[in-house]
Coordinates of N, CA, C and O in Angstrom, one line a residue:
M1 N -71.9 12.2 141.2 CA -71.4 12.0 142.5 C -72.5 11.9 143.5 O -73.4 12.8 143.5
N2 N -72.5 11.0 144.4 CA -73.6 10.8 145.4 C -73.3 11.6 146.6 O -72.3 11.4 147.3
T3 N -74.2 12.5 146.9 CA -74.0 13.3 148.2 C -75.3 13.2 149.1 O -75.6 14.2 149.8
A4 N -76.0 12.1 149.0 CA -77.1 11.9 149.9 C -76.7 11.8 151.3 O -75.6 11.5 151.6
R5 N -77.6 12.1 152.2 CA -77.3 12.0 153.6 C -76.9 10.5 153.9 O -77.5 9.6 153.4
S6 N -76.0 10.3 154.8 CA -75.4 9.0 155.0 C -75.1 8.8 156.5 O -74.7 9.7 157.2
T7 N -75.3 7.5 156.9 CA -74.9 7.1 158.3 C -73.6 6.3 158.1 O -73.6 5.3 157.4
A8 N -72.6 6.8 158.7 CA -71.3 6.1 158.7 C -71.3 4.9 159.7 O -72.1 4.9 160.6
A9 N -70.4 4.0 159.5 CA -70.2 2.9 160.5 C -68.8 3.0 161.0 O -67.8 3.0 160.2
I10 N -68.6 3.0 162.3 CA -67.3 2.9 162.9 C -67.2 1.6 163.6 O -67.9 1.4 164.6
I11 N -66.4 0.7 163.1 CA -66.2 -0.6 163.7 C -65.0 -0.6 164.6 O -63.9 -0.3 164.2
L12 N -65.3 -0.7 165.9 CA -64.2 -0.7 166.9 C -63.6 -2.1 167.0 O -64.3 -3.0 167.5
A13 N -62.4 -2.2 166.6 CA -61.7 -3.5 166.5 C -60.3 -3.4 167.0 O -59.4 -4.0 166.4
A14 N -60.0 -2.6 168.0 CA -58.7 -2.3 168.5 C -58.3 -3.0 169.8 O -57.2 -3.0 170.2
G15 N -59.3 -3.5 170.5 CA -59.1 -4.0 171.9 C -58.1 -5.2 172.0 O -57.9 -5.9 171.0
S16 N -57.6 -5.4 173.2 CA -56.6 -6.4 173.4 C -57.1 -7.8 173.8 O -56.4 -8.7 174.0
S17 N -58.4 -7.9 173.8 CA -59.1 -9.2 174.2 C -58.5 -9.7 175.5 O -58.3 -10.9 175.7
S18 N -58.3 -8.8 176.4 CA -57.7 -9.2 177.7 C -58.5 -10.2 178.5 O -58.0 -11.0 179.3
R19 N -59.8 -10.1 178.4 CA -60.7 -11.0 179.2 C -60.7 -12.4 178.5 O -61.2 -13.4 179.1
M20 N -60.2 -12.5 177.3 CA -60.2 -13.8 176.6 C -59.3 -14.8 177.2 O -59.6 -16.0 177.2
G21 N -58.2 -14.4 177.7 CA -57.2 -15.3 178.3 C -56.5 -16.1 177.2 O -56.9 -16.2 176.1
G22 N -55.4 -16.7 177.6 CA -54.7 -17.6 176.8 C -54.0 -16.9 175.6 O -53.6 -17.6 174.6
G23 N -53.9 -15.6 175.6 CA -53.3 -14.9 174.5 C -54.0 -15.0 173.2 O -53.5 -14.6 172.1
R24 N -55.3 -15.4 173.3 CA -56.1 -15.4 172.0 C -56.7 -14.1 171.7 O -57.1 -13.3 172.6
H25 N -56.8 -13.8 170.4 CA -57.4 -12.6 170.0 C -58.8 -12.9 169.5 O -59.0 -13.6 168.5
K26 N -59.9 -12.4 170.3 CA -61.2 -12.9 170.0 C -61.7 -12.5 168.6 O -62.5 -13.2 168.0
L27 N -61.2 -11.4 168.1 CA -61.7 -10.9 166.7 C -61.2 -11.9 165.6 O -61.7 -11.9 164.5
L28 N -60.1 -12.6 166.0 CA -59.5 -13.5 165.0 C -60.0 -15.0 165.2 O -59.6 -15.9 164.4
L29 N -60.8 -15.2 166.2 CA -61.2 -16.6 166.4 C -62.1 -17.0 165.2 O -62.8 -16.3 164.7
P30 N -61.9 -18.3 164.8 CA -62.7 -18.8 163.7 C -64.1 -19.0 164.0 O -64.5 -19.6 165.0
L31 N -65.0 -18.6 163.1 CA -66.4 -18.8 163.2 C -66.9 -19.1 161.7 O -66.7 -18.2 160.9
D32 N -67.3 -20.3 161.5 CA -67.6 -20.7 160.1 C -66.5 -20.5 159.2 O -66.6 -19.9 158.1
D33 N -65.3 -20.9 159.6 CA -64.0 -20.8 158.8 C -63.6 -19.4 158.4 O -62.8 -19.2 157.5
R34 N -64.1 -18.4 159.2 CA -63.7 -17.0 159.0 C -63.5 -16.3 160.3 O -64.2 -16.7 161.3
P35 N -62.7 -15.3 160.4 CA -62.5 -14.6 161.7 C -63.8 -14.0 162.1 O -64.6 -13.5 161.3
V36 N -64.0 -13.9 163.4 CA -65.2 -13.2 164.0 C -65.4 -11.8 163.3 O -66.5 -11.4 162.9
L37 N -64.3 -11.0 163.2 CA -64.3 -9.7 162.7 C -64.9 -9.7 161.3 O -65.6 -8.7 160.9
A38 N -64.5 -10.7 160.5 CA -65.0 -10.7 159.1 C -66.5 -10.7 159.0 O -67.1 -10.1 158.1
H39 N -67.2 -11.4 159.9 CA -68.6 -11.4 159.9 C -69.2 -10.0 160.1 O -70.2 -9.7 159.5
V40 N -68.6 -9.3 161.0 CA -69.1 -7.9 161.3 C -68.9 -7.0 160.1 O -69.7 -6.2 159.7
I41 N -67.7 -7.2 159.5 CA -67.4 -6.4 158.3 C -68.4 -6.7 157.1 O -68.9 -5.8 156.5
D42 N -68.6 -8.0 156.9 CA -69.5 -8.4 155.9 C -70.9 -7.9 156.1 O -71.6 -7.4 155.1
A43 N -71.4 -7.9 157.3 CA -72.8 -7.4 157.6 C -72.8 -5.9 157.4 O -73.8 -5.4 156.8
T44 N -71.7 -5.2 157.7 CA -71.7 -3.8 157.5 C -71.7 -3.4 156.0 O -72.3 -2.5 155.5
L45 N -70.8 -4.2 155.3 CA -70.8 -3.9 153.8 C -72.1 -4.2 153.1 O -72.4 -3.5 152.2
A46 N -72.9 -5.2 153.7 CA -74.2 -5.5 153.1 C -75.3 -4.5 153.5 O -76.4 -4.6 153.0
S47 N -74.9 -3.6 154.4 CA -75.9 -2.7 154.9 C -75.8 -1.3 154.1 O -75.0 -1.2 153.2
Q48 N -76.7 -0.4 154.5 CA -76.7 0.9 153.9 C -75.6 1.9 154.5 O -75.4 3.0 154.0
A49 N -75.0 1.5 155.6 CA -74.0 2.3 156.2 C -72.8 2.6 155.3 O -72.2 1.7 154.9
R50 N -72.5 3.9 155.2 CA -71.3 4.3 154.4 C -70.9 5.7 154.9 O -71.8 6.5 155.1
P51 N -69.7 6.0 154.9 CA -68.5 5.1 154.8 C -68.3 4.2 156.0 O -69.0 4.4 157.0
I52 N -67.4 3.3 155.8 CA -67.1 2.3 156.9 C -65.7 2.6 157.4 O -64.8 2.5 156.5
L53 N -65.6 2.8 158.6 CA -64.2 3.0 159.2 C -63.9 1.9 160.2 O -64.8 1.6 161.1
L54 N -62.8 1.2 160.0 CA -62.4 0.1 160.8 C -61.2 0.5 161.6 O -60.1 0.8 161.1
V55 N -61.4 0.5 162.9 CA -60.3 1.0 163.8 C -59.6 -0.2 164.4 O -60.2 -1.0 165.1
L56 N -58.3 -0.4 164.1 CA -57.5 -1.5 164.6 C -56.5 -1.0 165.6 O -56.1 0.2 165.6
G57 N -56.1 -1.9 166.4 CA -55.1 -1.6 167.5 C -54.2 -2.8 167.8 O -53.2 -3.0 167.3
H58 N -54.7 -3.6 168.8 CA -54.0 -4.8 169.2 C -53.7 -5.7 168.1 O -54.6 -6.1 167.3
Q59 N -52.4 -6.1 167.9 CA -52.0 -7.0 166.9 C -52.5 -6.6 165.5 O -53.0 -7.4 164.7
A60 N -52.5 -5.3 165.2 CA -53.0 -4.7 164.0 C -52.5 -5.4 162.7 O -53.3 -5.7 161.8
D61 N -51.2 -5.7 162.7 CA -50.7 -6.4 161.5 C -51.2 -7.8 161.3 O -51.6 -8.2 160.2
Q62 N -51.4 -8.5 162.4 CA -52.0 -9.8 162.3 C -53.4 -9.8 161.9 O -53.9 -10.6 161.1
V63 N -54.2 -8.8 162.4 CA -55.6 -8.6 162.1 C -55.7 -8.3 160.6 O -56.5 -8.9 159.8
R64 N -54.8 -7.4 160.1 CA -54.8 -7.0 158.7 C -54.6 -8.3 157.8 O -55.3 -8.4 156.7
L65 N -53.7 -9.1 158.2 CA -53.5 -10.4 157.4 C -54.7 -11.2 157.3 O -55.0 -11.8 156.3
Q66 N -55.4 -11.3 158.5 CA -56.6 -12.2 158.5 C -57.8 -11.6 157.8 O -58.7 -12.4 157.4
I67 N -57.8 -10.3 157.6 CA -58.9 -9.7 156.9 C -58.5 -9.0 155.6 O -59.1 -8.1 155.1
N68 N -57.4 -9.5 155.1 CA -56.7 -8.9 153.9 C -57.7 -8.5 152.8 O -57.5 -7.3 152.3
P69 N -58.6 -9.3 152.3 CA -59.5 -8.8 151.2 C -60.2 -7.5 151.6 O -60.5 -6.7 150.7
Y70 N -60.5 -7.2 152.8 CA -61.2 -6.0 153.2 C -60.4 -4.8 153.2 O -60.8 -3.7 153.2
T71 N -59.1 -5.0 153.4 CA -58.1 -3.9 153.6 C -58.0 -3.0 152.3 O -57.6 -1.9 152.4
I72 N -58.4 -3.6 151.2 CA -58.4 -2.8 149.9 C -59.8 -2.4 149.4 O -59.9 -1.9 148.3
H73 N -60.8 -2.8 150.2 CA -62.2 -2.5 149.7 C -62.4 -1.0 149.7 O -62.0 -0.3 150.6
P74 N -62.9 -0.5 148.6 CA -63.1 1.0 148.4 C -64.0 1.7 149.5 O -63.9 2.9 149.7
D75 N -64.9 0.9 150.1 CA -65.8 1.5 151.1 C -65.3 1.4 152.5 O -66.0 1.9 153.4
I76 N -64.1 0.9 152.7 CA -63.5 0.7 154.0 C -62.3 1.5 154.2 O -61.4 1.4 153.3
T77 N -62.2 2.3 155.2 CA -61.0 3.0 155.6 C -60.5 2.4 156.9 O -61.2 2.3 157.9
L78 N -59.2 2.0 156.9 CA -58.6 1.5 158.1 C -57.9 2.6 158.9 O -57.3 3.5 158.3
I79 N -58.0 2.5 160.2 CA -57.4 3.5 161.1 C -56.6 2.7 162.1 O -57.1 1.8 162.7
D80 N -55.4 3.2 162.3 CA -54.6 2.5 163.4 C -54.7 3.3 164.7 O -54.5 4.5 164.7
N81 N -55.0 2.6 165.7 CA -55.1 3.3 167.1 C -54.0 2.8 167.9 O -54.0 1.7 168.5
T82 N -52.9 3.6 168.0 CA -51.7 3.2 168.8 C -52.0 3.4 170.3 O -51.3 2.8 171.1
A83 N -53.1 4.1 170.6 CA -53.4 4.3 172.1 C -54.5 3.4 172.5 O -55.2 3.7 173.5
Y84 N -54.7 2.3 171.9 CA -55.9 1.4 172.2 C -55.9 0.9 173.6 O -57.0 0.6 174.2
L85 N -54.8 0.8 174.3 CA -54.7 0.4 175.7 C -55.4 1.4 176.6 O -55.7 1.0 177.8
Q86 N -55.6 2.6 176.1 CA -56.3 3.6 177.0 C -57.8 3.5 176.9 O -58.5 4.3 177.5
G87 N -58.3 2.5 176.2 CA -59.7 2.2 176.2 C -60.4 2.4 174.9 O -59.9 3.0 173.9
M88 N -61.7 1.9 174.8 CA -62.5 2.0 173.6 C -62.8 3.4 173.1 O -62.9 3.6 171.9
S89 N -62.8 4.3 174.1 CA -63.1 5.7 173.7 C -62.0 6.3 172.7 O -62.4 7.1 171.8
T90 N -60.8 5.8 172.8 CA -59.7 6.3 171.9 C -60.0 5.8 170.4 O -59.8 6.6 169.5
S91 N -60.6 4.6 170.3 CA -61.0 4.2 168.9 C -62.2 4.9 168.4 O -62.2 5.3 167.2
M92 N -63.1 5.2 169.2 CA -64.3 6.0 168.8 C -63.9 7.4 168.4 O -64.3 7.9 167.4
Y93 N -63.0 7.9 169.2 CA -62.5 9.3 168.9 C -61.8 9.4 167.5 O -62.1 10.3 166.7
L94 N -60.9 8.4 167.2 CA -60.2 8.4 165.9 C -61.2 8.3 164.8 O -61.1 8.9 163.8
G95 N -62.2 7.4 164.9 CA -63.2 7.2 163.9 C -64.0 8.5 163.7 O -64.2 8.9 162.5
L96 N -64.4 9.1 164.7 CA -65.2 10.4 164.6 C -64.4 11.5 164.0 O -64.9 12.2 163.2
Q97 N -63.1 11.6 164.4 CA -62.2 12.6 163.9 C -62.1 12.4 162.4 O -62.1 13.4 161.6
K98 N -61.9 11.2 161.9 CA -61.8 10.9 160.5 C -63.1 11.3 159.8 O -63.0 11.9 158.7
L99 N -64.2 11.1 160.4 CA -65.5 11.5 159.7 C -65.6 13.0 159.6 O -66.0 13.5 158.6
I100 N -65.3 13.7 160.7 CA -65.4 15.1 160.8 C -64.5 15.8 159.8 O -64.9 16.7 159.1
S101 N -63.3 15.2 159.6 CA -62.4 15.8 158.6 C -62.6 15.3 157.2 O -61.9 15.8 156.3
S102 N -63.6 14.4 157.0 CA -63.9 13.8 155.7 C -62.7 13.1 155.1 O -62.5 13.1 153.9
D103 N -61.8 12.6 156.0 CA -60.6 12.0 155.5 C -60.7 10.5 155.4 O -60.1 9.7 156.2
Y104 N -61.6 10.0 154.6 CA -61.8 8.6 154.3 C -61.9 8.4 152.8 O -62.1 9.4 152.1
K105 N -61.6 7.2 152.4 CA -61.4 7.0 150.9 C -62.7 6.5 150.3 O -63.4 5.7 150.8
N106 N -62.9 7.0 149.1 CA -63.9 6.5 148.2 C -64.0 7.6 147.1 O -64.7 8.6 147.2
A107 N -63.3 7.4 146.0 CA -63.3 8.4 144.9 C -64.6 8.5 144.2 O -65.0 9.5 143.6
Q108 N -65.5 7.4 144.3 CA -66.7 7.3 143.6 C -67.8 8.1 144.3 O -68.7 8.6 143.6
S109 N -67.8 8.3 145.6 CA -68.9 8.9 146.3 C -68.4 9.9 147.3 O -67.3 9.7 147.9
S110 N -69.1 10.9 147.5 CA -68.9 11.9 148.6 C -70.1 11.8 149.5 O -71.2 12.2 149.1
Y111 N -69.9 11.4 150.7 CA -71.0 11.2 151.6 C -71.2 12.5 152.4 O -70.3 13.1 152.9
Q112 N -72.5 12.8 152.7 CA -72.9 13.8 153.6 C -73.3 13.1 154.9 O -74.4 12.8 155.1
V113 N -72.3 12.8 155.7 CA -72.5 12.1 156.9 C -73.3 12.9 157.9 O -72.8 14.0 158.3
D114 N -74.4 12.4 158.4 CA -75.2 13.1 159.4 C -75.4 12.3 160.7 O -76.0 12.7 161.6
S115 N -74.7 11.1 160.7 CA -74.8 10.2 161.9 C -73.8 9.1 161.7 O -73.2 8.9 160.7
A116 N -73.6 8.4 162.9 CA -72.6 7.3 162.8 C -73.1 6.2 163.8 O -73.6 6.5 164.9
L117 N -72.9 5.0 163.3 CA -73.2 3.8 164.1 C -71.9 3.4 164.7 O -70.9 3.3 164.0
I118 N -71.9 3.1 166.0 CA -70.7 2.6 166.6 C -70.9 1.1 166.8 O -71.8 0.7 167.6
L119 N -70.2 0.3 166.0 CA -70.3 -1.1 166.1 C -69.1 -1.7 166.8 O -68.0 -1.2 166.7
L120 N -69.3 -2.9 167.4 CA -68.2 -3.6 168.0 C -67.8 -4.7 167.1 O -68.6 -5.5 166.5
G121 N -66.4 -4.9 167.0 CA -65.9 -5.9 166.1 C -66.1 -7.3 166.6 O -65.8 -8.3 165.9
D122 N -66.6 -7.5 167.8 CA -66.8 -8.8 168.4 C -68.2 -9.2 168.4 O -68.6 -10.0 169.3
Q123 N -69.1 -8.7 167.5 CA -70.5 -9.1 167.4 C -70.7 -9.8 166.1 O -71.4 -9.2 165.2
P124 N -70.3 -11.0 165.9 CA -70.4 -11.7 164.6 C -71.8 -12.0 164.2 O -72.0 -12.3 163.0
M125 N -72.8 -11.9 165.1 CA -74.2 -12.2 164.7 C -74.9 -11.0 164.3 O -76.1 -11.1 164.0
I126 N -74.3 -9.8 164.2 CA -74.9 -8.6 163.7 C -75.3 -8.9 162.3 O -74.6 -9.5 161.5
T127 N -76.4 -8.3 161.9 CA -76.9 -8.5 160.5 C -77.1 -7.2 159.8 O -77.3 -6.2 160.4
P128 N -77.1 -7.2 158.5 CA -77.4 -6.0 157.7 C -78.8 -5.5 158.1 O -79.0 -4.3 158.1
L129 N -79.8 -6.4 158.4 CA -81.1 -6.0 158.7 C -81.1 -5.1 160.0 O -81.8 -4.1 160.1
V130 N -80.4 -5.6 161.0 CA -80.3 -4.8 162.2 C -79.7 -3.4 162.0 O -80.3 -2.4 162.4
I131 N -78.6 -3.3 161.2 CA -78.0 -2.1 160.9 C -79.0 -1.2 160.1 O -79.2 0.0 160.5
N132 N -79.6 -1.7 159.1 CA -80.5 -0.9 158.3 C -81.7 -0.5 159.0 O -82.3 0.6 158.8
T133 N -82.2 -1.3 159.9 CA -83.4 -1.0 160.8 C -83.1 0.2 161.7 O -83.9 1.1 161.8
L134 N -81.9 0.2 162.2 CA -81.5 1.4 163.1 C -81.4 2.6 162.3 O -81.9 3.7 162.7
I135 N -80.8 2.5 161.1 CA -80.7 3.7 160.2 C -82.1 4.2 159.8 O -82.4 5.4 159.8
A136 N -83.0 3.3 159.4 CA -84.3 3.6 159.0 C -85.1 4.3 160.1 O -85.8 5.3 159.9
K137 N -84.9 3.8 161.3 CA -85.6 4.4 162.5 C -85.1 5.8 162.8 O -85.9 6.7 163.1
Y138 N -83.8 6.0 162.6 CA -83.2 7.3 162.8 C -83.9 8.3 161.7 O -84.3 9.4 162.1
R139 N -83.9 7.9 160.5 CA -84.5 8.7 159.5 C -86.0 9.0 159.7 O -86.5 10.1 159.4
E140 N -86.7 8.0 160.2 CA -88.1 8.1 160.4 C -88.5 9.0 161.6 O -89.4 9.8 161.5
T141 N -87.7 8.8 162.7 CA -88.1 9.5 164.0 C -87.4 10.8 164.2 O -87.9 11.7 164.9
G142 N -86.2 11.0 163.6 CA -85.4 12.2 163.9 C -84.8 12.2 165.3 O -84.2 13.2 165.7
K143 N -84.9 11.1 166.0 CA -84.3 11.0 167.3 C -82.8 11.0 167.2 O -82.3 10.5 166.2
R144 N -82.1 11.6 168.1 CA -80.6 11.8 168.0 C -79.8 10.5 168.3 O -78.6 10.4 168.0
I145 N -80.5 9.6 169.0 CA -79.8 8.3 169.3 C -80.8 7.2 169.0 O -81.9 7.3 169.4
V146 N -80.3 6.1 168.4 CA -81.1 5.0 168.1 C -80.3 3.7 168.5 O -79.2 3.6 168.1
A147 N -81.0 2.9 169.3 CA -80.3 1.7 169.9 C -81.2 0.5 169.8 O -82.4 0.6 169.9
P148 N -80.6 -0.7 169.7 CA -81.4 -1.9 169.7 C -81.8 -2.3 171.1 O -81.1 -2.0 172.1
L149 N -82.9 -3.0 171.2 CA -83.4 -3.5 172.5 C -83.6 -5.0 172.4 O -84.3 -5.4 171.4
Y150 N -83.0 -5.8 173.2 CA -83.2 -7.2 173.1 C -83.4 -7.8 174.5 O -82.5 -7.5 175.4
G151 N -84.4 -8.5 174.8 CA -84.7 -9.1 176.1 C -84.8 -8.0 177.2 O -84.3 -8.2 178.3
G152 N -85.3 -6.8 176.8 CA -85.4 -5.8 177.8 C -84.2 -5.0 178.1 O -84.2 -4.1 178.9
K153 N -83.1 -5.3 177.4 CA -81.8 -4.6 177.6 C -81.4 -3.9 176.3 O -81.5 -4.4 175.2
R154 N -80.9 -2.7 176.5 CA -80.3 -1.9 175.4 C -79.0 -2.5 175.0 O -78.2 -3.0 175.8
G155 N -78.7 -2.6 173.7 CA -77.5 -3.2 173.2 C -76.7 -2.4 172.2 O -76.9 -1.1 172.1
S156 N -75.9 -3.0 171.4 CA -75.1 -2.4 170.4 C -75.5 -3.0 169.0 O -75.9 -4.2 169.0
P157 N -75.3 -2.3 168.0 CA -74.6 -1.0 167.8 C -75.6 0.1 168.2 O -76.8 -0.1 168.2
V158 N -75.0 1.3 168.4 CA -75.8 2.5 168.7 C -75.5 3.6 167.7 O -74.4 3.8 167.3
L159 N -76.6 4.2 167.2 CA -76.5 5.2 166.2 C -76.6 6.6 166.9 O -77.4 6.8 167.7
F160 N -75.6 7.5 166.6 CA -75.6 8.8 167.1 C -75.7 9.9 166.0 O -75.0 9.7 165.0
D161 N -76.5 10.9 166.2 CA -76.6 12.0 165.3 C -75.3 12.8 165.3 O -74.6 12.9 166.3
L162 N -75.0 13.5 164.2 CA -73.8 14.3 164.0 C -73.7 15.4 165.2 O -72.6 15.7 165.6
S163 N -74.9 15.9 165.6 CA -74.9 16.9 166.6 C -74.3 16.4 167.9 O -73.9 17.3 168.8
L164 N -74.2 15.1 168.1 CA -73.6 14.6 169.4 C -72.2 14.2 169.3 O -71.5 13.8 170.2
F165 N -71.6 14.4 168.1 CA -70.2 14.0 167.9 C -69.3 14.8 168.9 O -68.3 14.2 169.4
P166 N -69.5 16.1 169.1 CA -68.6 16.8 170.0 C -68.6 16.2 171.4 O -67.6 16.1 172.1
E167 N -69.8 15.8 171.9 CA -69.9 15.1 173.2 C -69.2 13.8 173.2 O -68.5 13.4 174.1
L168 N -69.3 13.0 172.1 CA -68.7 11.7 172.0 C -67.2 11.9 172.0 O -66.5 11.0 172.5
L169 N -66.7 12.9 171.4 CA -65.2 13.2 171.4 C -64.7 13.5 172.8 O -63.5 13.4 173.0
E170 N -65.5 13.8 173.7 CA -65.1 14.1 175.1 C -65.0 12.8 176.0 O -64.5 12.9 177.1
V171 N -65.6 11.7 175.5 CA -65.6 10.5 176.3 C -64.2 10.0 176.4 O -63.4 10.0 175.5
T172 N -63.9 9.5 177.6 CA -62.5 8.9 177.9 C -62.7 7.5 178.5 O -63.7 7.1 178.9
G173 N -61.6 6.8 178.5 CA -61.5 5.5 179.1 C -62.1 4.4 178.3 O -62.3 4.5 177.1
D174 N -62.5 3.3 178.9 CA -62.9 2.1 178.2 C -64.4 2.1 178.1 O -65.1 1.3 178.7
E175 N -64.9 3.1 177.4 CA -66.4 3.2 177.2 C -66.6 3.8 175.9 O -65.8 4.5 175.3
G176 N -67.8 3.4 175.3 CA -68.2 4.0 174.0 C -69.0 5.2 174.3 O -68.5 6.1 174.9
G177 N -70.2 5.2 173.9 CA -71.1 6.4 174.0 C -72.0 6.3 175.2 O -73.0 7.0 175.3
R178 N -71.8 5.4 176.2 CA -72.7 5.2 177.3 C -73.0 6.4 178.1 O -74.2 6.7 178.4
T179 N -72.0 7.3 178.3 CA -72.3 8.5 179.1 C -73.1 9.5 178.3 O -74.1 10.1 178.8
V180 N -72.9 9.6 177.0 CA -73.6 10.5 176.1 C -75.1 10.0 176.1 O -76.0 10.8 176.2
L181 N -75.2 8.7 175.9 CA -76.6 8.1 175.9 C -77.3 8.4 177.2 O -78.5 8.8 177.2
A182 N -76.6 8.3 178.3 CA -77.3 8.6 179.6 C -77.7 10.0 179.8 O -78.7 10.3 180.3
H183 N -76.9 10.9 179.2 CA -77.2 12.4 179.2 C -78.4 12.8 178.3 O -79.0 13.8 178.5
H184 N -78.7 11.9 177.4 CA -79.8 12.2 176.4 C -80.8 11.1 176.4 O -81.3 10.8 175.3
R185 N -81.2 10.6 177.5 CA -82.2 9.5 177.5 C -83.5 9.8 176.8 O -84.1 9.0 176.2
Q186 N -83.9 11.1 176.9 CA -85.2 11.5 176.3 C -85.1 11.5 174.8 O -86.1 11.6 174.1
E187 N -83.9 11.4 174.3 CA -83.7 11.5 172.8 C -83.3 10.2 172.2 O -82.9 10.1 171.1
V188 N -83.5 9.1 173.0 CA -83.2 7.7 172.5 C -84.4 7.0 172.0 O -85.5 7.0 172.6
E189 N -84.3 6.5 170.8 CA -85.3 5.6 170.2 C -84.8 4.2 170.3 O -83.7 3.9 169.8
L190 N -85.6 3.3 170.9 CA -85.2 1.9 171.0 C -85.9 1.1 170.0 O -87.1 1.3 169.7
V191 N -85.2 0.1 169.4 CA -85.8 -0.7 168.3 C -85.7 -2.1 168.8 O -84.7 -2.6 169.1

């Protein structure tokens, strides 16, 4: 049984795509003949991040149909967020709670989760290399937050150390870990 330290991935895929307009669900838009969300899931599966928690909300049944092969994957745990209209923080909260309680599936492995990457389901260009680089930088530096930097701007996904989970659980509204990141600027490693 594998009990090595592990960085979990929480994919936030519950939003209502309200800015999209036209009743379209951006996570289900086709990109190279697959839904946008499928690209994010594939990149995460190809990375070192484990376990993978996928938080669904808006049109969850429709999303499940579109990503059906992933719903039975042993490394992915699906979480339903019925409160998704209250903002992104509710999805992050559910993912973190699932990690803290170790209530995710995988009979083959038991992970010693010491950190979590918060990924957005609408970033289809994310690569396993980006995810693995963030994890490697976390292991190398010991910084409690690791984030990508592109064109001089901090981006997503962001990796948070387990010690910051209690603060992340206090976040409310339509925000991920932005407030926690701001409170711990001196502990951020940018890649």
